[in-house]
XYZ file of C-alpha atoms in Angstrom:
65
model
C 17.364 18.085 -15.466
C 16.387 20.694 -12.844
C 15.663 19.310 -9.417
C 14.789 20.644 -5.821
C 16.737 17.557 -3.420
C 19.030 19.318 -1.831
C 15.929 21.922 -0.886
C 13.741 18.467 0.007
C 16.974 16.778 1.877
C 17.477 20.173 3.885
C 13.665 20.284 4.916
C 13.774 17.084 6.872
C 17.789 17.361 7.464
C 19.760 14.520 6.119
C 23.000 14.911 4.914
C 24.015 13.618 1.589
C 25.687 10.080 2.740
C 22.417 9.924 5.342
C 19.911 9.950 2.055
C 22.908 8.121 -0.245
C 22.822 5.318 1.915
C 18.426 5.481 2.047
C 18.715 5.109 -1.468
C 21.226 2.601 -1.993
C 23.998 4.702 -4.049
C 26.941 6.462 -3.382
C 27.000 10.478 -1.769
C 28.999 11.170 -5.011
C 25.782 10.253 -6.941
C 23.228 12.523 -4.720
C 25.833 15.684 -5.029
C 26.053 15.124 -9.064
C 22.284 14.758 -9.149
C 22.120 17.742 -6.839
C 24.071 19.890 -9.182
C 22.481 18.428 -12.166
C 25.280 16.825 -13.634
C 23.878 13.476 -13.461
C 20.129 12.436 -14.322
C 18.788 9.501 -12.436
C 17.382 6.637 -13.578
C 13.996 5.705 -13.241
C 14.852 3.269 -10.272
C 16.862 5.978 -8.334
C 13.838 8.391 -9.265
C 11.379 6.562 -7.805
C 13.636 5.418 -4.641
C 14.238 9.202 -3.870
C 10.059 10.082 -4.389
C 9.650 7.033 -2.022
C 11.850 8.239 0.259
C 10.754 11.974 0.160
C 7.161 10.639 0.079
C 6.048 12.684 -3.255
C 5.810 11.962 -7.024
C 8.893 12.305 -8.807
C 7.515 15.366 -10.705
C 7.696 16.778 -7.037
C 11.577 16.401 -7.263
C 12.323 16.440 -10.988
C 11.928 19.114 -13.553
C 12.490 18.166 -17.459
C 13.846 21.083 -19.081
C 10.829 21.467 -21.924
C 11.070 23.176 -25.371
């Protein structure tokens, strides 16, 4: 799934342990979600909208056919 957090976590400059640890996961998850080699769940989705202060739509783009 396409997403824009690293462009979000560069606008108000955290790193990628700084927004890991926000979010309760690991700065391996953030860079695989970053990359788009890991979709998060609904939890994490909502935890990173929270913290971002958006809709996850905002961060998340589902690839549609």
């Amino acid at each position: 799934m396409e997403n824009d957090l690293k462009v979000r976590r560069a606008r108000v400059d955290v790193t990628q342990k700084e927004l890991a640890d926000a979010v309760n996961v690991t700065r391996q998850t953030i860079n695989a979600i970053e990359r788009g080699r890991y979709d998060p769940s609904l939890e994490l989705a909502f935890a990173l909208a929270d913290f971002f202060g958006c809709d996850i739509e905002d961060i998340f783009h589902p690839e549609m056919e």
